[in-house]
CSV table of C-alpha atoms in Angstrom, one decimal:
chain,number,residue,atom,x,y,z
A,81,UNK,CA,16.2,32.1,12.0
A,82,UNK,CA,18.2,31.4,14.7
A,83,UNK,CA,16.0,28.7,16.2
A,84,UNK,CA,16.3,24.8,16.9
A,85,UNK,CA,13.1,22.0,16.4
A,86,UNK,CA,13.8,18.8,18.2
A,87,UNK,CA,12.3,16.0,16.1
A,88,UNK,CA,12.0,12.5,17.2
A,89,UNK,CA,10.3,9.5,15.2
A,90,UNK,CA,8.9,6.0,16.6
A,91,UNK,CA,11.4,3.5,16.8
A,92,UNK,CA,9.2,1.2,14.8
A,93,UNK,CA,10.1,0.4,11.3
A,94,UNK,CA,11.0,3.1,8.9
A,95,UNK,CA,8.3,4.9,8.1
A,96,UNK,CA,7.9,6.8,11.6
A,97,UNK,CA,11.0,7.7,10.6
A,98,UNK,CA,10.5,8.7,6.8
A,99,UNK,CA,8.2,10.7,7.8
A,100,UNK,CA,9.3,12.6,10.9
A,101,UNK,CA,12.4,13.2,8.6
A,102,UNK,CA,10.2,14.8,6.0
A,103,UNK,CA,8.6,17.3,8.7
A,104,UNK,CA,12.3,17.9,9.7
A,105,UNK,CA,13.5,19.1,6.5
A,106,UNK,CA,10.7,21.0,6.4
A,107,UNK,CA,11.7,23.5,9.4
A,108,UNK,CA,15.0,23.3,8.0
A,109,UNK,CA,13.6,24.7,4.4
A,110,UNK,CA,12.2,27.3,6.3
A,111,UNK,CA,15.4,28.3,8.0
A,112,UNK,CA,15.6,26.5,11.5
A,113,UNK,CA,17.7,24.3,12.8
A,114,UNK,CA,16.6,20.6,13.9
A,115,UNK,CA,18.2,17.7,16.2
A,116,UNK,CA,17.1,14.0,15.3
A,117,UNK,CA,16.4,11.6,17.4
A,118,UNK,CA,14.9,8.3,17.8
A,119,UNK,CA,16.4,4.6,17.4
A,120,UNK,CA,15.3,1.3,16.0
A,121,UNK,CA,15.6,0.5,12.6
A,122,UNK,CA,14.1,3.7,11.2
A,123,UNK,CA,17.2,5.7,12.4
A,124,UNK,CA,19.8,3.7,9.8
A,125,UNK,CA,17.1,5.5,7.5
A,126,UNK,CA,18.1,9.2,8.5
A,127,UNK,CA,21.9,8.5,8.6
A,128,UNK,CA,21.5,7.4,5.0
A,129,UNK,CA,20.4,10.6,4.3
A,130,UNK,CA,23.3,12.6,5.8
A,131,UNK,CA,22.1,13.1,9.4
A,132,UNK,CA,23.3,12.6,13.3
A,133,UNK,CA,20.2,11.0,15.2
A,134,UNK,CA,20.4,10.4,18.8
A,135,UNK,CA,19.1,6.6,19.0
A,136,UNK,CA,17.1,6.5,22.3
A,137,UNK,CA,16.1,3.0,24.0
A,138,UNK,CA,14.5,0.9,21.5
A,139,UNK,CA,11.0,-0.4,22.2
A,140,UNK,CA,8.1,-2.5,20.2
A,141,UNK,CA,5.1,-3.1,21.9
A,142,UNK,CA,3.2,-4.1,18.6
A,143,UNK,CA,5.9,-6.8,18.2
A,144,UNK,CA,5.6,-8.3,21.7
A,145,UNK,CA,1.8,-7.9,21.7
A,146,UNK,CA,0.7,-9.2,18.6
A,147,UNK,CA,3.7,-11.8,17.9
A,148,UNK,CA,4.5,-12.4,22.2
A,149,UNK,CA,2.2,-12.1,24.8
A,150,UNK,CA,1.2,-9.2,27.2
A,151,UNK,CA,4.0,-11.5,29.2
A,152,UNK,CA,6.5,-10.4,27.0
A,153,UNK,CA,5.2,-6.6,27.1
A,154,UNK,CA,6.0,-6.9,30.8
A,155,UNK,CA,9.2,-8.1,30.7
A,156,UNK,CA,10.4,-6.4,27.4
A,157,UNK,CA,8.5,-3.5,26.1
A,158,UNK,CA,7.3,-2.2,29.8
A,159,UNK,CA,10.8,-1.9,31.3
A,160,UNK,CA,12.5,-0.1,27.9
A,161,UNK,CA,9.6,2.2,28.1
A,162,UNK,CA,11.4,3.6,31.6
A,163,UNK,CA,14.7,3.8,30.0
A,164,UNK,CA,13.5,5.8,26.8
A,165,UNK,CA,12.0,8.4,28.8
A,166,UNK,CA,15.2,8.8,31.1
A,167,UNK,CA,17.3,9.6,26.8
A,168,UNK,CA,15.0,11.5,25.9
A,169,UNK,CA,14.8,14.3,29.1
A,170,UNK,CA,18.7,14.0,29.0
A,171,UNK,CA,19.0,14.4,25.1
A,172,UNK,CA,16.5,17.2,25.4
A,173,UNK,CA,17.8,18.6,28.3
A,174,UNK,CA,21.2,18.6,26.0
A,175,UNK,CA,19.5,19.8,23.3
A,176,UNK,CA,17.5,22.9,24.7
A,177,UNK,CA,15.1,23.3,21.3
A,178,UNK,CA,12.6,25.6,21.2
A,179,UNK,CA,10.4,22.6,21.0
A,180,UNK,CA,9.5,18.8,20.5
A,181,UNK,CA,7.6,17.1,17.4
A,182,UNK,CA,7.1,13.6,17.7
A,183,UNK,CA,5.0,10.9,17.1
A,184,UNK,CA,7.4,8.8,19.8
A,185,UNK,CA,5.0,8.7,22.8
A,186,UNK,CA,7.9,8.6,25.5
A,187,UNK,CA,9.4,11.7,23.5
A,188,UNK,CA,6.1,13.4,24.6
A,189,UNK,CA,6.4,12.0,28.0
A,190,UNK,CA,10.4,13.5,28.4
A,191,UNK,CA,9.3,16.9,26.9
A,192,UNK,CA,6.6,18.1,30.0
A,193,UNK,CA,9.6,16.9,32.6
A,194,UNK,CA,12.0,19.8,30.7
A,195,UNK,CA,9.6,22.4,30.0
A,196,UNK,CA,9.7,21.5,26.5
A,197,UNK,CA,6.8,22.9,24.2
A,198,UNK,CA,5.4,19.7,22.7
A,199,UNK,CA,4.0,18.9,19.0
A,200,UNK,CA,2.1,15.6,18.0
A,201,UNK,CA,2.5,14.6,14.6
A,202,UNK,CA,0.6,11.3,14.2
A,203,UNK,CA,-2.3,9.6,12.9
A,204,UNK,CA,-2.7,6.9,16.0
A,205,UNK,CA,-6.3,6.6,17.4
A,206,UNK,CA,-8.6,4.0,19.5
A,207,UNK,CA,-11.4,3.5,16.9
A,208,UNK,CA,-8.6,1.2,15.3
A,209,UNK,CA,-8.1,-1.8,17.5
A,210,UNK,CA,-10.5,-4.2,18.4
A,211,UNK,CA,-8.8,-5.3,21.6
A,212,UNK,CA,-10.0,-4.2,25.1
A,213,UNK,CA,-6.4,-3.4,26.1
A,214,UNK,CA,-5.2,-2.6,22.9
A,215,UNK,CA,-8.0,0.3,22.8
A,216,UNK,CA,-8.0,1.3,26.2
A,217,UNK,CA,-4.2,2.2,25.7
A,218,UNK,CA,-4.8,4.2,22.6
A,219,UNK,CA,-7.5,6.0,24.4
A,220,UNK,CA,-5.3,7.3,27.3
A,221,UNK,CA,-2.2,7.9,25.2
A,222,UNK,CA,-4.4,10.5,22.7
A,223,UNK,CA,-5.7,11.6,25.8
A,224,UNK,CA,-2.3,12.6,27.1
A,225,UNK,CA,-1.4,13.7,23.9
A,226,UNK,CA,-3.9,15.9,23.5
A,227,UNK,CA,-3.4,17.3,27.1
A,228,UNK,CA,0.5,17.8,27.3
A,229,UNK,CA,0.7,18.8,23.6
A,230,UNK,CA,0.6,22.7,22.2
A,231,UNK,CA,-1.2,20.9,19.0
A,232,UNK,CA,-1.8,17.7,18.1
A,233,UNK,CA,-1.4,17.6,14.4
A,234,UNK,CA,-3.0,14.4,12.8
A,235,UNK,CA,-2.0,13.7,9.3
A,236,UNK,CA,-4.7,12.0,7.2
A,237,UNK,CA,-5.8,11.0,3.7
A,238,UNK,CA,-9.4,10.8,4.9
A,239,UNK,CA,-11.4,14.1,5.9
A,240,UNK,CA,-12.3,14.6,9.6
A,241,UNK,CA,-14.0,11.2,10.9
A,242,UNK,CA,-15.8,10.4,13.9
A,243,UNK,CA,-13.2,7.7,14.9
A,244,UNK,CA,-10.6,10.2,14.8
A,245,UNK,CA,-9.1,11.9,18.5
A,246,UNK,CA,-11.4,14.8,19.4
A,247,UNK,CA,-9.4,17.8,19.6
A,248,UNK,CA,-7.3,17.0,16.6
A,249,UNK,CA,-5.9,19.2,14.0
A,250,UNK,CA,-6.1,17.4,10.4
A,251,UNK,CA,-3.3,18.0,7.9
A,252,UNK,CA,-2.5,16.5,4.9
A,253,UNK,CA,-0.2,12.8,4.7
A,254,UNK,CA,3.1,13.7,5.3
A,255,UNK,CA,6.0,12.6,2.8
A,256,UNK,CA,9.6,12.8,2.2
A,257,UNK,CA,10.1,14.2,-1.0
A,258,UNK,CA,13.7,15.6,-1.3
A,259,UNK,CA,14.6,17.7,-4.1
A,260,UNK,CA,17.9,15.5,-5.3
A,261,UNK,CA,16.6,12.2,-4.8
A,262,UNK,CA,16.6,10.3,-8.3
A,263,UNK,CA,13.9,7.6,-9.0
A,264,UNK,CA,14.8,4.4,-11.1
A,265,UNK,CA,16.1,4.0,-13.9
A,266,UNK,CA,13.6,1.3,-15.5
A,267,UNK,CA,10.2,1.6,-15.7
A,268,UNK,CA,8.0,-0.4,-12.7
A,269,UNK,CA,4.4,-1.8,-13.1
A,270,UNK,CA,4.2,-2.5,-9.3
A,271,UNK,CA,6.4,-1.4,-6.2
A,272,UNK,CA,5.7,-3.8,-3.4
A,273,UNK,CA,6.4,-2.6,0.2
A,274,UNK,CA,6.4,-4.4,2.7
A,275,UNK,CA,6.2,-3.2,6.3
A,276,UNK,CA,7.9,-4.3,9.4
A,277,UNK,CA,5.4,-6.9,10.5
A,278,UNK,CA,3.6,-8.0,6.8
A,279,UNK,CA,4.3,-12.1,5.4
A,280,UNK,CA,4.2,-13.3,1.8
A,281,UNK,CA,5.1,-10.3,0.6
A,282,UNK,CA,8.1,-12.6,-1.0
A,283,UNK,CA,5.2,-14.7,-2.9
A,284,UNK,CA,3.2,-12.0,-3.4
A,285,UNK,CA,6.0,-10.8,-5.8
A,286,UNK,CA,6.3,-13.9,-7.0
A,287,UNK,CA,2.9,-13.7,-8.4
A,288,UNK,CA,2.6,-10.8,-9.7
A,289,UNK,CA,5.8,-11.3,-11.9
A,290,UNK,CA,4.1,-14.6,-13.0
A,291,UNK,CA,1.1,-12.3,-14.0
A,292,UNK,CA,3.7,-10.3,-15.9
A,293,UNK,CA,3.9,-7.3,-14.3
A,294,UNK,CA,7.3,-5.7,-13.9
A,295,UNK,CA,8.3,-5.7,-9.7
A,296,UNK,CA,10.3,-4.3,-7.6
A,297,UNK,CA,9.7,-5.9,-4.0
A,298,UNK,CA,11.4,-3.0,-1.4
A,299,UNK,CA,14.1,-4.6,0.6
A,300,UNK,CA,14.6,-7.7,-1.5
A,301,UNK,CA,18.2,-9.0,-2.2
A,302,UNK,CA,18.3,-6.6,-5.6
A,303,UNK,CA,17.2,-3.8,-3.7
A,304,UNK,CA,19.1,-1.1,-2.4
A,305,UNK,CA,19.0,1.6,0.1
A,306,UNK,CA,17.5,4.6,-1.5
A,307,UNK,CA,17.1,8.2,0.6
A,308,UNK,CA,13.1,8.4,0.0
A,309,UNK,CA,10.8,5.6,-1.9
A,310,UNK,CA,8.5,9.0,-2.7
A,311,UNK,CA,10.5,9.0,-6.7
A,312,UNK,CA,10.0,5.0,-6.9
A,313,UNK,CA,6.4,5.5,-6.2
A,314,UNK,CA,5.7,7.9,-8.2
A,315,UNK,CA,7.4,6.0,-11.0
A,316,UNK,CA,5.2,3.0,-10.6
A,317,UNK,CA,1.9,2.4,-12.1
A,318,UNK,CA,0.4,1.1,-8.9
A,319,UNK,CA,1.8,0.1,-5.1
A,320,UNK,CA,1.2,-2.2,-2.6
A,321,UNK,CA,2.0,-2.2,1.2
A,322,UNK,CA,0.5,-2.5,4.3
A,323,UNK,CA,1.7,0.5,6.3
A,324,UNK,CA,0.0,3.9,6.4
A,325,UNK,CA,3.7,5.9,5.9
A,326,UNK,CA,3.8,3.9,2.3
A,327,UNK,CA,-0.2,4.9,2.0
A,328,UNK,CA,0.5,8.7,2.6
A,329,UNK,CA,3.3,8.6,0.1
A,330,UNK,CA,1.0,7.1,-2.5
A,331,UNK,CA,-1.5,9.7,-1.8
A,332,UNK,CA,1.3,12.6,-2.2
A,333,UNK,CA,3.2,10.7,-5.2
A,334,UNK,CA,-0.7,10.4,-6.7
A,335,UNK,CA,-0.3,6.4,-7.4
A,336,UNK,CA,-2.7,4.2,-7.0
A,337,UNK,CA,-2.3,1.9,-3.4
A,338,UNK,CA,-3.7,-1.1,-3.0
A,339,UNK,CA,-3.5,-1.7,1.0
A,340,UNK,CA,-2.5,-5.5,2.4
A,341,UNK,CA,-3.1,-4.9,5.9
A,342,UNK,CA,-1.5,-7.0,8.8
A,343,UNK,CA,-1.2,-5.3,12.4
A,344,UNK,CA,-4.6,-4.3,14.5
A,345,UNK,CA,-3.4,-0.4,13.5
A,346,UNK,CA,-3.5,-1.1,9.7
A,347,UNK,CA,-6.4,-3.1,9.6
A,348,UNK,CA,-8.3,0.1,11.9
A,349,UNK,CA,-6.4,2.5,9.4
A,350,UNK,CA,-8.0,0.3,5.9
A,351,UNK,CA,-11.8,0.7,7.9
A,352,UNK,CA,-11.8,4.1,7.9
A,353,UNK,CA,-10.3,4.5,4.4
A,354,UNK,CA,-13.0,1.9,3.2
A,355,UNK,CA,-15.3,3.6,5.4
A,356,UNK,CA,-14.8,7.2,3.8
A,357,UNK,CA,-14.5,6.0,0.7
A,358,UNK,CA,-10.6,7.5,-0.1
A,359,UNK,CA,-10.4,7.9,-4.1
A,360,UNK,CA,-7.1,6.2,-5.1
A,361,UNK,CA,-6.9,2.9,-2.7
A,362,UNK,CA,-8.2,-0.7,-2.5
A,363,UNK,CA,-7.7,-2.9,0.8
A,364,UNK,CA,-7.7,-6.4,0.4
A,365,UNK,CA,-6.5,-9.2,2.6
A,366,UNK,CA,-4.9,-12.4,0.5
A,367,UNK,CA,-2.5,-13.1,-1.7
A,368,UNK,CA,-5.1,-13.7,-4.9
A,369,UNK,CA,-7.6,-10.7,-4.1
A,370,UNK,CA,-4.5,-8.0,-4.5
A,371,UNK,CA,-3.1,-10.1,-7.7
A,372,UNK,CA,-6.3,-9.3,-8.7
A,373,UNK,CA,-6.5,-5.7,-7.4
A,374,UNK,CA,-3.4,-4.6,-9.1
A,375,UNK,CA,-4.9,-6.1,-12.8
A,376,UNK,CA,-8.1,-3.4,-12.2
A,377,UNK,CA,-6.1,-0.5,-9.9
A,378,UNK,CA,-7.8,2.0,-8.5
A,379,UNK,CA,-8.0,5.7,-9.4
A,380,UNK,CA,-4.8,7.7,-8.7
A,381,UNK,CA,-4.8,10.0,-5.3
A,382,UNK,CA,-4.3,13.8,-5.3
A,383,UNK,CA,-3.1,15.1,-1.9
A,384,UNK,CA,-1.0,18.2,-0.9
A,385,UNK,CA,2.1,16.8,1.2
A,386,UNK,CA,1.3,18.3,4.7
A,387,UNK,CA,5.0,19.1,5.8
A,388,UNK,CA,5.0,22.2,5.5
A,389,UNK,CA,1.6,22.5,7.1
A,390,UNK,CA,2.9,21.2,10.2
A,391,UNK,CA,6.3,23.0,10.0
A,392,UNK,CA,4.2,26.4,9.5
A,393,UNK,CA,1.8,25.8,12.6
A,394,UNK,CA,4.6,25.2,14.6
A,395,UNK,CA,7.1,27.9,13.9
A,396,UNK,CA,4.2,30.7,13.8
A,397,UNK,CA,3.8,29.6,17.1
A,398,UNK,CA,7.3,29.7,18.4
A,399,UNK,CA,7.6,32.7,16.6
């Protein structure tokens, strides 16, 4: 297939780029070529994995907003946001691909000004947040989205909801799940992930160890960079994190989650789980209460992974 995706992640943590790398290597199993992109943190992920990513201007408007001030949105986040747009046209225009997926939503403003065909790949919506600005933002970005996009594909471990974008296409969670990555070599009561922006996740370890379970805290001092956490969840008997990527992998790797929620978007993500009533996950929000969770799990998940849903819409399009 003598084709090229362009594929560009959040620069926000790792897990917009675990799984945009996921839907990546899924055009490549089915015999197109891709071009990373993206920057932040998440893009040390994909080199470990063996890949060129082209790191755009890094931004982090959750960071500024919820540990700043709008102030700092102004004079950080709002002037970046200029900047990323300006590498992503050039790097597209560089590029050529057939088209864009992204959940980056400067990506999807870069792609309309070269003629790009655009994919949305992300579960982001405005029933999350309970702030005025935080909402109204949310509203005109899946607005946007929904406009410039071909498809706006929204993976999800809950069914179709009435606080999800209208106009959506549901898919399955997304994972990364090579073929060659190993899992550990000791057995794990509890893998403990942490996201960019959770605390105590240090003393919730802590206490779980005192409880006796066997831990492994992601991103410790003992722990070391792996190509995909998909094996090491599937090897434990239970997880915890607080970010939806981690929550999607438990749903694919079929271990039971219990969610520790900290950002607006992960709180709004835990509602509607708790809300539908999602077999295979518990949200609580101390210390003690998921100590407690994780003696009386839930039920394990069972979800497809939805890479090579999105990989298939996309290329019988293009194609």
């Amino acid at each position: 297939m003598d084709l090229t995706v362009a594929v560009a992640h959040y620069p926000e943590g790792a897990g917009h780029a675990t799984r945009m790398l996921a839907v990546g290597q899924a055009f490549e199993d089915a015999g197109a070529d891709i071009a990373l992109a993206g920057g932040g943190p998440g893009s040390r992920f994909i080199e470990h994995n063996g890949y060129d990513v082209f790191r755009a201007a890094p931004v982090d408007y959750i960071g500024d907003y919820q540990q700043g001030s709008l102030g700092r949105v102004l004079t950080r986040s709002l002037p970046y946001s200029g900047k990323r747009v300006f590498d992503f046209v050039r790097w597209l225009r560089r590029e050529d691909p057939a088209a864009l997926v992204t959940d980056d939503m400067f990506a999807a403003m870069a792609a309309p000004l070269t003629g790009t065909p655009l994919y949305i790949v992300t579960h982001n919506a405005a029933s999350y947040y309970d702030a005025a600005v935080e909402q109204v933002f949310t509203w005109l970005l899946n607005r946007y989205q929904l406009g410039a996009a071909e498809t706006f594909l929204y993976p999800a471990v809950w069914p179709s909801d009435g606080g999800d974008p209208p106009g959506v296409t549901h898919v399955p969670p997304v994972a990364l799940d090579p073929d060659d990555c190993r899992g550990p070599n000791e057995e794990i009561d509890v893998l403990v992930v942490p996201s960019v922006y959770s605390t105590n996740f240090d003393v919730l370890a802590e206490t779980l160890r005192t409880e006796g379970h066997r831990v492994t805290l992601v991103g410790d001092d003992d722990w070391e960079a792996v190509p995909a956490l998909l094996p090491w969840i599937r090897a434990a008997d239970v997880v915890v994190c607080s970010g939806y990527s981690t929550v999607m992998e438990a749903a694919v790797g079929g271990t039971p989650c219990v969610i520790y929620p900290f950002t607006d978007e992960q709180h709004g993500v835990t509602r509607v789980i708790e809300r539908r009533g999602v077999e295979g996950f518990q949200v609580e929000h101390s210390v003690t209460h998921v100590a407690r969770a994780v003696r009386q799990p839930p039920e394990s998940p069972d979800h497809d992974n939805g890479v090579e849903r999105v990989a298939s819409h996309v290329l019988e399009e293009l194609t």
